């Protein structure tokens, strides 16, 4: 097999894998709070305390994946373009 064929097959495999991941689980953990929904603070004794709510995910701990966001945008534009009044 040529290296170009192997690289294209590998790229196709990765793309289909990510598409199936976005279809099965459209939400992933927030990268800022790591899915907790809030920050962690330490008090004076060194114990962990709950900090402020995460502003990026609005304290849900979840974010929409990039592939799912792109699909939602494409579907919305497609529906608006083919909508017959």
PDB file of N, CA and C in Angstrom:
ATOM      1  N   UNK A   1       0.836  -1.184   0.000  1.00  0.00           N
ATOM      2  CA  UNK A   1       0.000   0.000   0.000  1.00  0.00           C
ATOM      3  C   UNK A   1       0.879   1.244   0.000  1.00  0.00           C
ATOM      4  N   UNK A   2       0.411   2.230  -0.679  1.00  0.00           N
ATOM      5  CA  UNK A   2       1.165   3.476  -0.716  1.00  0.00           C
ATOM      6  C   UNK A   2       0.889   4.276   0.547  1.00  0.00           C
ATOM      7  N   UNK A   3       1.832   5.105   0.945  1.00  0.00           N
ATOM      8  CA  UNK A   3       1.641   5.914   2.155  1.00  0.00           C
ATOM      9  C   UNK A   3       0.454   6.870   2.055  1.00  0.00           C
ATOM     10  N   UNK A   4       0.159   7.347   0.842  1.00  0.00           N
ATOM     11  CA  UNK A   4      -0.973   8.258   0.667  1.00  0.00           C
ATOM     12  C   UNK A   4      -2.286   7.532   0.951  1.00  0.00           C
ATOM     13  N   UNK A   5      -2.394   6.301   0.487  1.00  0.00           N
ATOM     14  CA  UNK A   5      -3.600   5.505   0.717  1.00  0.00           C
ATOM     15  C   UNK A   5      -3.767   5.181   2.201  1.00  0.00           C
ATOM     16  N   UNK A   6      -2.684   4.856   2.865  1.00  0.00           N
ATOM     17  CA  UNK A   6      -2.734   4.567   4.296  1.00  0.00           C
ATOM     18  C   UNK A   6      -3.126   5.820   5.081  1.00  0.00           C
ATOM     19  N   UNK A   7      -2.562   6.958   4.720  1.00  0.00           N
ATOM     20  CA  UNK A   7      -2.873   8.200   5.420  1.00  0.00           C
ATOM     21  C   UNK A   7      -4.325   8.601   5.206  1.00  0.00           C
ATOM     22  N   UNK A   8      -4.836   8.435   3.991  1.00  0.00           N
ATOM     23  CA  UNK A   8      -6.227   8.803   3.735  1.00  0.00           C
ATOM     24  C   UNK A   8      -7.184   7.846   4.444  1.00  0.00           C
ATOM     25  N   UNK A   9      -6.849   6.573   4.506  1.00  0.00           N
ATOM     26  CA  UNK A   9      -7.683   5.614   5.231  1.00  0.00           C
ATOM     27  C   UNK A   9      -7.683   5.920   6.728  1.00  0.00           C
ATOM     28  N   UNK A  10      -6.534   6.281   7.260  1.00  0.00           N
ATOM     29  CA  UNK A  10      -6.434   6.634   8.670  1.00  0.00           C
ATOM     30  C   UNK A  10      -7.243   7.892   8.978  1.00  0.00           C
ATOM     31  N   UNK A  11      -7.160   8.881   8.099  1.00  0.00           N
ATOM     32  CA  UNK A  11      -7.921  10.117   8.280  1.00  0.00           C
ATOM     33  C   UNK A  11      -9.424   9.854   8.200  1.00  0.00           C
ATOM     34  N   UNK A  12      -9.843   9.006   7.292  1.00  0.00           N
ATOM     35  CA  UNK A  12     -11.253   8.634   7.180  1.00  0.00           C
ATOM     36  C   UNK A  12     -11.723   7.904   8.441  1.00  0.00           C
ATOM     37  N   UNK A  13     -10.905   7.020   8.965  1.00  0.00           N
ATOM     38  CA  UNK A  13     -11.230   6.283  10.195  1.00  0.00           C
ATOM     39  C   UNK A  13     -11.390   7.229  11.384  1.00  0.00           C
ATOM     40  N   UNK A  14     -10.481   8.182  11.521  1.00  0.00           N
ATOM     41  CA  UNK A  14     -10.551   9.157  12.615  1.00  0.00           C
ATOM     42  C   UNK A  14     -11.791  10.027  12.478  1.00  0.00           C
ATOM     43  N   UNK A  15     -12.084  10.477  11.268  1.00  0.00           N
ATOM     44  CA  UNK A  15     -13.244  11.345  11.032  1.00  0.00           C
ATOM     45  C   UNK A  15     -14.544  10.623  11.353  1.00  0.00           C
ATOM     46  N   UNK A  16     -14.696   9.391  10.886  1.00  0.00           N
ATOM     47  CA  UNK A  16     -15.907   8.632  11.164  1.00  0.00           C
ATOM     48  C   UNK A  16     -16.033   8.304  12.656  1.00  0.00           C
ATOM     49  N   UNK A  17     -14.913   8.064  13.306  1.00  0.00           N
ATOM     50  CA  UNK A  17     -14.935   7.812  14.749  1.00  0.00           C
ATOM     51  C   UNK A  17     -15.396   9.031  15.528  1.00  0.00           C
ATOM     52  N   UNK A  18     -14.903  10.202  15.146  1.00  0.00           N
ATOM     53  CA  UNK A  18     -15.314  11.430  15.835  1.00  0.00           C
ATOM     54  C   UNK A  18     -16.774  11.761  15.546  1.00  0.00           C
ATOM     55  N   UNK A  19     -17.217  11.507  14.321  1.00  0.00           N
ATOM     56  CA  UNK A  19     -18.620  11.747  13.975  1.00  0.00           C
ATOM     57  C   UNK A  19     -19.534  10.836  14.778  1.00  0.00           C
ATOM     58  N   UNK A  20     -19.157   9.591  14.957  1.00  0.00           N
ATOM     59  CA  UNK A  20     -19.985   8.692  15.759  1.00  0.00           C
ATOM     60  C   UNK A  20     -19.950   9.086  17.237  1.00  0.00           C
ATOM     61  N   UNK A  21     -18.826   9.588  17.719  1.00  0.00           N
ATOM     62  CA  UNK A  21     -18.753  10.067  19.094  1.00  0.00           C
ATOM     63  C   UNK A  21     -19.662  11.270  19.305  1.00  0.00           C
ATOM     64  N   UNK A  22     -19.676  12.195  18.340  1.00  0.00           N
ATOM     65  CA  UNK A  22     -20.548  13.369  18.440  1.00  0.00           C
ATOM     66  C   UNK A  22     -22.015  12.982  18.374  1.00  0.00           C
ATOM     67  N   UNK A  23     -22.343  11.938  17.608  1.00  0.00           N
ATOM     68  CA  UNK A  23     -23.728  11.497  17.517  1.00  0.00           C
ATOM     69  C   UNK A  23     -24.159  10.781  18.794  1.00  0.00           C
ATOM     70  N   UNK A  24     -23.278   9.983  19.368  1.00  0.00           N
ATOM     71  CA  UNK A  24     -23.629   9.218  20.566  1.00  0.00           C
ATOM     72  C   UNK A  24     -23.590  10.074  21.826  1.00  0.00           C
ATOM     73  N   UNK A  25     -22.620  10.951  21.917  1.00  0.00           N
ATOM     74  CA  UNK A  25     -22.466  11.780  23.111  1.00  0.00           C
ATOM     75  C   UNK A  25     -22.143  13.206  22.684  1.00  0.00           C
ATOM     76  N   UNK A  26     -23.170  14.037  22.456  1.00  0.00           N
ATOM     77  CA  UNK A  26     -22.915  15.379  21.921  1.00  0.00           C
ATOM     78  C   UNK A  26     -22.263  16.336  22.916  1.00  0.00           C
ATOM     79  N   UNK A  27     -22.290  16.021  24.186  1.00  0.00           N
ATOM     80  CA  UNK A  27     -21.706  16.899  25.198  1.00  0.00           C
ATOM     81  C   UNK A  27     -20.495  16.243  25.845  1.00  0.00           C
ATOM     82  N   UNK A  28     -19.452  17.044  26.068  1.00  0.00           N
ATOM     83  CA  UNK A  28     -18.260  16.584  26.754  1.00  0.00           C
ATOM     84  C   UNK A  28     -18.044  17.420  28.001  1.00  0.00           C
ATOM     85  N   UNK A  29     -17.045  17.079  28.778  1.00  0.00           N
ATOM     86  CA  UNK A  29     -16.741  17.839  29.983  1.00  0.00           C
ATOM     87  C   UNK A  29     -16.164  19.205  29.639  1.00  0.00           C
ATOM     88  N   UNK A  30     -16.490  20.189  30.449  1.00  0.00           N
ATOM     89  CA  UNK A  30     -15.944  21.531  30.280  1.00  0.00           C
ATOM     90  C   UNK A  30     -14.443  21.474  30.515  1.00  0.00           C
ATOM     91  N   UNK A  31     -13.684  22.159  29.674  1.00  0.00           N
ATOM     92  CA  UNK A  31     -12.229  22.111  29.808  1.00  0.00           C
ATOM     93  C   UNK A  31     -11.713  22.998  30.930  1.00  0.00           C
ATOM     94  N   UNK A  32     -12.477  23.998  31.301  1.00  0.00           N
ATOM     95  CA  UNK A  32     -12.003  24.904  32.339  1.00  0.00           C
ATOM     96  C   UNK A  32     -12.179  24.304  33.744  1.00  0.00           C
ATOM     97  N   UNK A  33     -13.383  23.774  34.011  1.00  0.00           N
ATOM     98  CA  UNK A  33     -13.656  23.236  35.344  1.00  0.00           C
ATOM     99  C   UNK A  33     -13.538  21.716  35.401  1.00  0.00           C
ATOM    100  N   UNK A  34     -13.185  21.100  34.280  1.00  0.00           N
ATOM    101  CA  UNK A  34     -13.012  19.649  34.167  1.00  0.00           C
ATOM    102  C   UNK A  34     -14.287  18.879  34.525  1.00  0.00           C
ATOM    103  N   UNK A  35     -15.444  19.459  34.193  1.00  0.00           N
ATOM    104  CA  UNK A  35     -16.707  18.779  34.392  1.00  0.00           C
ATOM    105  C   UNK A  35     -17.311  18.915  35.772  1.00  0.00           C
ATOM    106  N   UNK A  36     -16.706  19.693  36.648  1.00  0.00           N
ATOM    107  CA  UNK A  36     -17.240  19.834  38.001  1.00  0.00           C
ATOM    108  C   UNK A  36     -18.276  20.952  38.100  1.00  0.00           C
ATOM    109  N   UNK A  37     -18.192  21.953  37.247  1.00  0.00           N
ATOM    110  CA  UNK A  37     -19.143  23.053  37.283  1.00  0.00           C
ATOM    111  C   UNK A  37     -18.718  24.196  38.181  1.00  0.00           C
ATOM    112  N   UNK A  38     -17.621  24.030  38.874  1.00  0.00           N
ATOM    113  CA  UNK A  38     -17.127  25.079  39.760  1.00  0.00           C
ATOM    114  C   UNK A  38     -15.628  24.910  39.970  1.00  0.00           C
ATOM    115  N   UNK A  39     -15.030  25.951  40.484  1.00  0.00           N
ATOM    116  CA  UNK A  39     -13.599  25.898  40.787  1.00  0.00           C
ATOM    117  C   UNK A  39     -13.401  25.334  42.189  1.00  0.00           C
ATOM    118  N   UNK A  40     -12.209  24.904  42.477  1.00  0.00           N
ATOM    119  CA  UNK A  40     -11.865  24.441  43.823  1.00  0.00           C
ATOM    120  C   UNK A  40     -10.938  25.454  44.470  1.00  0.00           C
ATOM    121  N   UNK A  41     -11.207  25.743  45.738  1.00  0.00           N
ATOM    122  CA  UNK A  41     -10.364  26.657  46.498  1.00  0.00           C
ATOM    123  C   UNK A  41      -9.867  25.934  47.743  1.00  0.00           C
ATOM    124  N   UNK A  42      -8.838  26.487  48.324  1.00  0.00           N
ATOM    125  CA  UNK A  42      -8.315  25.971  49.587  1.00  0.00           C
ATOM    126  C   UNK A  42      -8.596  26.995  50.676  1.00  0.00           C
ATOM    127  N   UNK A  43      -8.993  26.499  51.851  1.00  0.00           N
ATOM    128  CA  UNK A  43      -9.146  27.434  52.962  1.00  0.00           C
ATOM    129  C   UNK A  43      -7.808  27.580  53.671  1.00  0.00           C
ATOM    130  N   UNK A  44      -7.798  28.274  54.781  1.00  0.00           N
ATOM    131  CA  UNK A  44      -6.528  28.537  55.472  1.00  0.00           C
ATOM    132  C   UNK A  44      -5.872  27.282  56.019  1.00  0.00           C
ATOM    133  N   UNK A  45      -6.670  26.282  56.295  1.00  0.00           N
ATOM    134  CA  UNK A  45      -6.122  25.025  56.812  1.00  0.00           C
ATOM    135  C   UNK A  45      -5.671  24.074  55.710  1.00  0.00           C
ATOM    136  N   UNK A  46      -5.914  24.458  54.454  1.00  0.00           N
ATOM    137  CA  UNK A  46      -5.479  23.640  53.336  1.00  0.00           C
ATOM    138  C   UNK A  46      -6.538  22.686  52.833  1.00  0.00           C
ATOM    139  N   UNK A  47      -7.730  22.719  53.400  1.00  0.00           N
ATOM    140  CA  UNK A  47      -8.807  21.852  52.944  1.00  0.00           C
ATOM    141  C   UNK A  47      -9.452  22.438  51.691  1.00  0.00           C
ATOM    142  N   UNK A  48      -9.951  21.543  50.853  1.00  0.00           N
ATOM    143  CA  UNK A  48     -10.600  21.989  49.633  1.00  0.00           C
ATOM    144  C   UNK A  48     -12.002  22.499  49.929  1.00  0.00           C
ATOM    145  N   UNK A  49     -12.348  23.593  49.251  1.00  0.00           N
ATOM    146  CA  UNK A  49     -13.681  24.165  49.360  1.00  0.00           C
ATOM    147  C   UNK A  49     -14.213  24.413  47.961  1.00  0.00           C
ATOM    148  N   UNK A  50     -15.527  24.532  47.873  1.00  0.00           N
ATOM    149  CA  UNK A  50     -16.155  24.833  46.591  1.00  0.00           C
ATOM    150  C   UNK A  50     -15.953  26.306  46.290  1.00  0.00           C
ATOM    151  N   UNK A  51     -15.506  26.582  45.065  1.00  0.00           N
ATOM    152  CA  UNK A  51     -15.274  27.959  44.662  1.00  0.00           C
ATOM    153  C   UNK A  51     -16.442  28.503  43.864  1.00  0.00           C
ATOM    154  N   UNK A  52     -16.158  29.485  43.045  1.00  0.00           N
ATOM    155  CA  UNK A  52     -17.188  30.117  42.224  1.00  0.00           C
ATOM    156  C   UNK A  52     -17.644  29.181  41.107  1.00  0.00           C
ATOM    157  N   UNK A  53     -18.868  29.427  40.632  1.00  0.00           N
ATOM    158  CA  UNK A  53     -19.385  28.673  39.503  1.00  0.00           C
ATOM    159  C   UNK A  53     -18.582  29.000  38.249  1.00  0.00           C
ATOM    160  N   UNK A  54     -18.442  28.000  37.387  1.00  0.00           N
ATOM    161  CA  UNK A  54     -17.721  28.179  36.131  1.00  0.00           C
ATOM    162  C   UNK A  54     -18.553  29.045  35.193  1.00  0.00           C
ATOM    163  N   UNK A  55     -17.933  30.091  34.653  1.00  0.00           N
ATOM    164  CA  UNK A  55     -18.655  30.984  33.750  1.00  0.00           C
ATOM    165  C   UNK A  55     -18.727  30.416  32.343  1.00  0.00           C
ATOM    166  N   UNK A  56     -17.784  29.575  31.965  1.00  0.00           N
ATOM    167  CA  UNK A  56     -17.766  29.051  30.600  1.00  0.00           C
ATOM    168  C   UNK A  56     -18.932  28.090  30.369  1.00  0.00           C
ATOM    169  N   UNK A  57     -19.196  27.196  31.312  1.00  0.00           N
ATOM    170  CA  UNK A  57     -20.269  26.214  31.128  1.00  0.00           C
ATOM    171  C   UNK A  57     -21.514  26.553  31.939  1.00  0.00           C
ATOM    172  N   UNK A  58     -21.510  27.689  32.617  1.00  0.00           N
ATOM    173  CA  UNK A  58     -22.640  28.135  33.436  1.00  0.00           C
ATOM    174  C   UNK A  58     -22.979  27.114  34.521  1.00  0.00           C
ATOM    175  N   UNK A  59     -21.965  26.548  35.136  1.00  0.00           N
ATOM    176  CA  UNK A  59     -22.052  25.619  36.267  1.00  0.00           C
ATOM    177  C   UNK A  59     -22.711  24.293  35.914  1.00  0.00           C
ATOM    178  N   UNK A  60     -22.765  23.919  34.641  1.00  0.00           N
ATOM    179  CA  UNK A  60     -23.308  22.617  34.278  1.00  0.00           C
ATOM    180  C   UNK A  60     -22.214  21.558  34.215  1.00  0.00           C
ATOM    181  N   UNK A  61     -20.994  21.976  33.932  1.00  0.00           N
ATOM    182  CA  UNK A  61     -19.893  21.038  33.799  1.00  0.00           C
ATOM    183  C   UNK A  61     -19.805  20.420  32.420  1.00  0.00           C
ATOM    184  N   UNK A  62     -20.709  20.773  31.519  1.00  0.00           N
ATOM    185  CA  UNK A  62     -20.735  20.186  30.180  1.00  0.00           C
ATOM    186  C   UNK A  62     -20.576  21.256  29.117  1.00  0.00           C
ATOM    187  N   UNK A  63     -20.079  20.866  27.953  1.00  0.00           N
ATOM    188  CA  UNK A  63     -19.941  21.748  26.804  1.00  0.00           C
ATOM    189  C   UNK A  63     -20.323  20.948  25.577  1.00  0.00           C
ATOM    190  N   UNK A  64     -20.744  21.638  24.529  1.00  0.00           N
ATOM    191  CA  UNK A  64     -21.094  20.950  23.286  1.00  0.00           C
ATOM    192  C   UNK A  64     -19.811  20.721  22.487  1.00  0.00           C
ATOM    193  N   UNK A  65     -19.705  19.550  21.910  1.00  0.00           N
ATOM    194  CA  UNK A  65     -18.517  19.231  21.127  1.00  0.00           C
ATOM    195  C   UNK A  65     -18.497  20.040  19.831  1.00  0.00           C
ATOM    196  N   UNK A  66     -17.315  20.272  19.289  1.00  0.00           N
ATOM    197  CA  UNK A  66     -17.158  21.086  18.081  1.00  0.00           C
ATOM    198  C   UNK A  66     -17.875  20.447  16.904  1.00  0.00           C
ATOM    199  N   UNK A  67     -17.741  19.151  16.734  1.00  0.00           N
ATOM    200  CA  UNK A  67     -18.395  18.473  15.626  1.00  0.00           C
ATOM    201  C   UNK A  67     -19.902  18.555  15.715  1.00  0.00           C
ATOM    202  N   UNK A  68     -20.449  18.430  16.911  1.00  0.00           N
ATOM    203  CA  UNK A  68     -21.892  18.531  17.079  1.00  0.00           C
ATOM    204  C   UNK A  68     -22.365  19.963  16.838  1.00  0.00           C
ATOM    205  N   UNK A  69     -21.563  20.935  17.252  1.00  0.00           N
ATOM    206  CA  UNK A  69     -21.901  22.336  17.015  1.00  0.00           C
ATOM    207  C   UNK A  69     -21.956  22.617  15.520  1.00  0.00           C
ATOM    208  N   UNK A  70     -20.979  22.103  14.779  1.00  0.00           N
ATOM    209  CA  UNK A  70     -20.965  22.287  13.332  1.00  0.00           C
ATOM    210  C   UNK A  70     -22.159  21.607  12.672  1.00  0.00           C
ATOM    211  N   UNK A  71     -22.498  20.401  13.128  1.00  0.00           N
ATOM    212  CA  UNK A  71     -23.650  19.706  12.576  1.00  0.00           C
ATOM    213  C   UNK A  71     -24.941  20.468  12.866  1.00  0.00           C
ATOM    214  N   UNK A  72     -25.113  20.963  14.074  1.00  0.00           N
ATOM    215  CA  UNK A  72     -26.310  21.725  14.416  1.00  0.00           C
ATOM    216  C   UNK A  72     -26.418  22.976  13.548  1.00  0.00           C
ATOM    217  N   UNK A  73     -25.311  23.656  13.334  1.00  0.00           N
ATOM    218  CA  UNK A  73     -25.307  24.853  12.497  1.00  0.00           C
ATOM    219  C   UNK A  73     -25.679  24.514  11.060  1.00  0.00           C
ATOM    220  N   UNK A  74     -25.100  23.432  10.514  1.00  0.00           N
ATOM    221  CA  UNK A  74     -25.411  23.009   9.156  1.00  0.00           C
ATOM    222  C   UNK A  74     -26.887  22.643   9.020  1.00  0.00           C
ATOM    223  N   UNK A  75     -27.421  21.884   9.993  1.00  0.00           N
ATOM    224  CA  UNK A  75     -28.821  21.459   9.934  1.00  0.00           C
ATOM    225  C   UNK A  75     -29.765  22.654  10.018  1.00  0.00           C
ATOM    226  N   UNK A  76     -29.434  23.644  10.846  1.00  0.00           N
ATOM    227  CA  UNK A  76     -30.274  24.838  10.965  1.00  0.00           C
ATOM    228  C   UNK A  76     -30.295  25.624   9.660  1.00  0.00           C
ATOM    229  N   UNK A  77     -29.150  25.786   9.017  1.00  0.00           N
ATOM    230  CA  UNK A  77     -29.079  26.508   7.743  1.00  0.00           C
ATOM    231  C   UNK A  77     -29.805  25.727   6.656  1.00  0.00           C
ATOM    232  N   UNK A  78     -29.659  24.407   6.645  1.00  0.00           N
ATOM    233  CA  UNK A  78     -30.320  23.580   5.647  1.00  0.00           C
ATOM    234  C   UNK A  78     -31.836  23.647   5.795  1.00  0.00           C
ATOM    235  N   UNK A  79     -32.325  23.546   7.023  1.00  0.00           N
ATOM    236  CA  UNK A  79     -33.772  23.639   7.250  1.00  0.00           C
ATOM    237  C   UNK A  79     -34.326  24.998   6.847  1.00  0.00           C
ATOM    238  N   UNK A  80     -33.572  26.049   7.154  1.00  0.00           N
ATOM    239  CA  UNK A  80     -34.036  27.393   6.793  1.00  0.00           C
ATOM    240  C   UNK A  80     -34.040  27.593   5.285  1.00  0.00           C
ATOM    241  N   UNK A  81     -33.114  26.969   4.586  1.00  0.00           N
ATOM    242  CA  UNK A  81     -33.031  27.125   3.136  1.00  0.00           C
ATOM    243  C   UNK A  81     -34.044  26.312   2.379  1.00  0.00           C
ATOM    244  N   UNK A  82     -34.474  25.180   2.932  1.00  0.00           N
ATOM    245  CA  UNK A  82     -35.435  24.317   2.236  1.00  0.00           C
ATOM    246  C   UNK A  82     -36.850  24.476   2.770  1.00  0.00           C
ATOM    247  N   UNK A  83     -37.046  25.360   3.695  1.00  0.00           N
ATOM    248  CA  UNK A  83     -38.372  25.586   4.269  1.00  0.00           C
ATOM    249  C   UNK A  83     -39.266  26.284   3.243  1.00  0.00           C
ATOM    250  N   UNK A  84     -40.376  25.660   2.924  1.00  0.00           N
ATOM    251  CA  UNK A  84     -41.303  26.262   1.969  1.00  0.00           C
ATOM    252  C   UNK A  84     -42.451  26.908   2.737  1.00  0.00           C
ATOM    253  N   UNK A  85     -42.625  28.212   2.572  1.00  0.00           N
ATOM    254  CA  UNK A  85     -43.687  28.888   3.343  1.00  0.00           C
ATOM    255  C   UNK A  85     -45.072  28.644   2.814  1.00  0.00           C
TER     256      UNK A  85
END
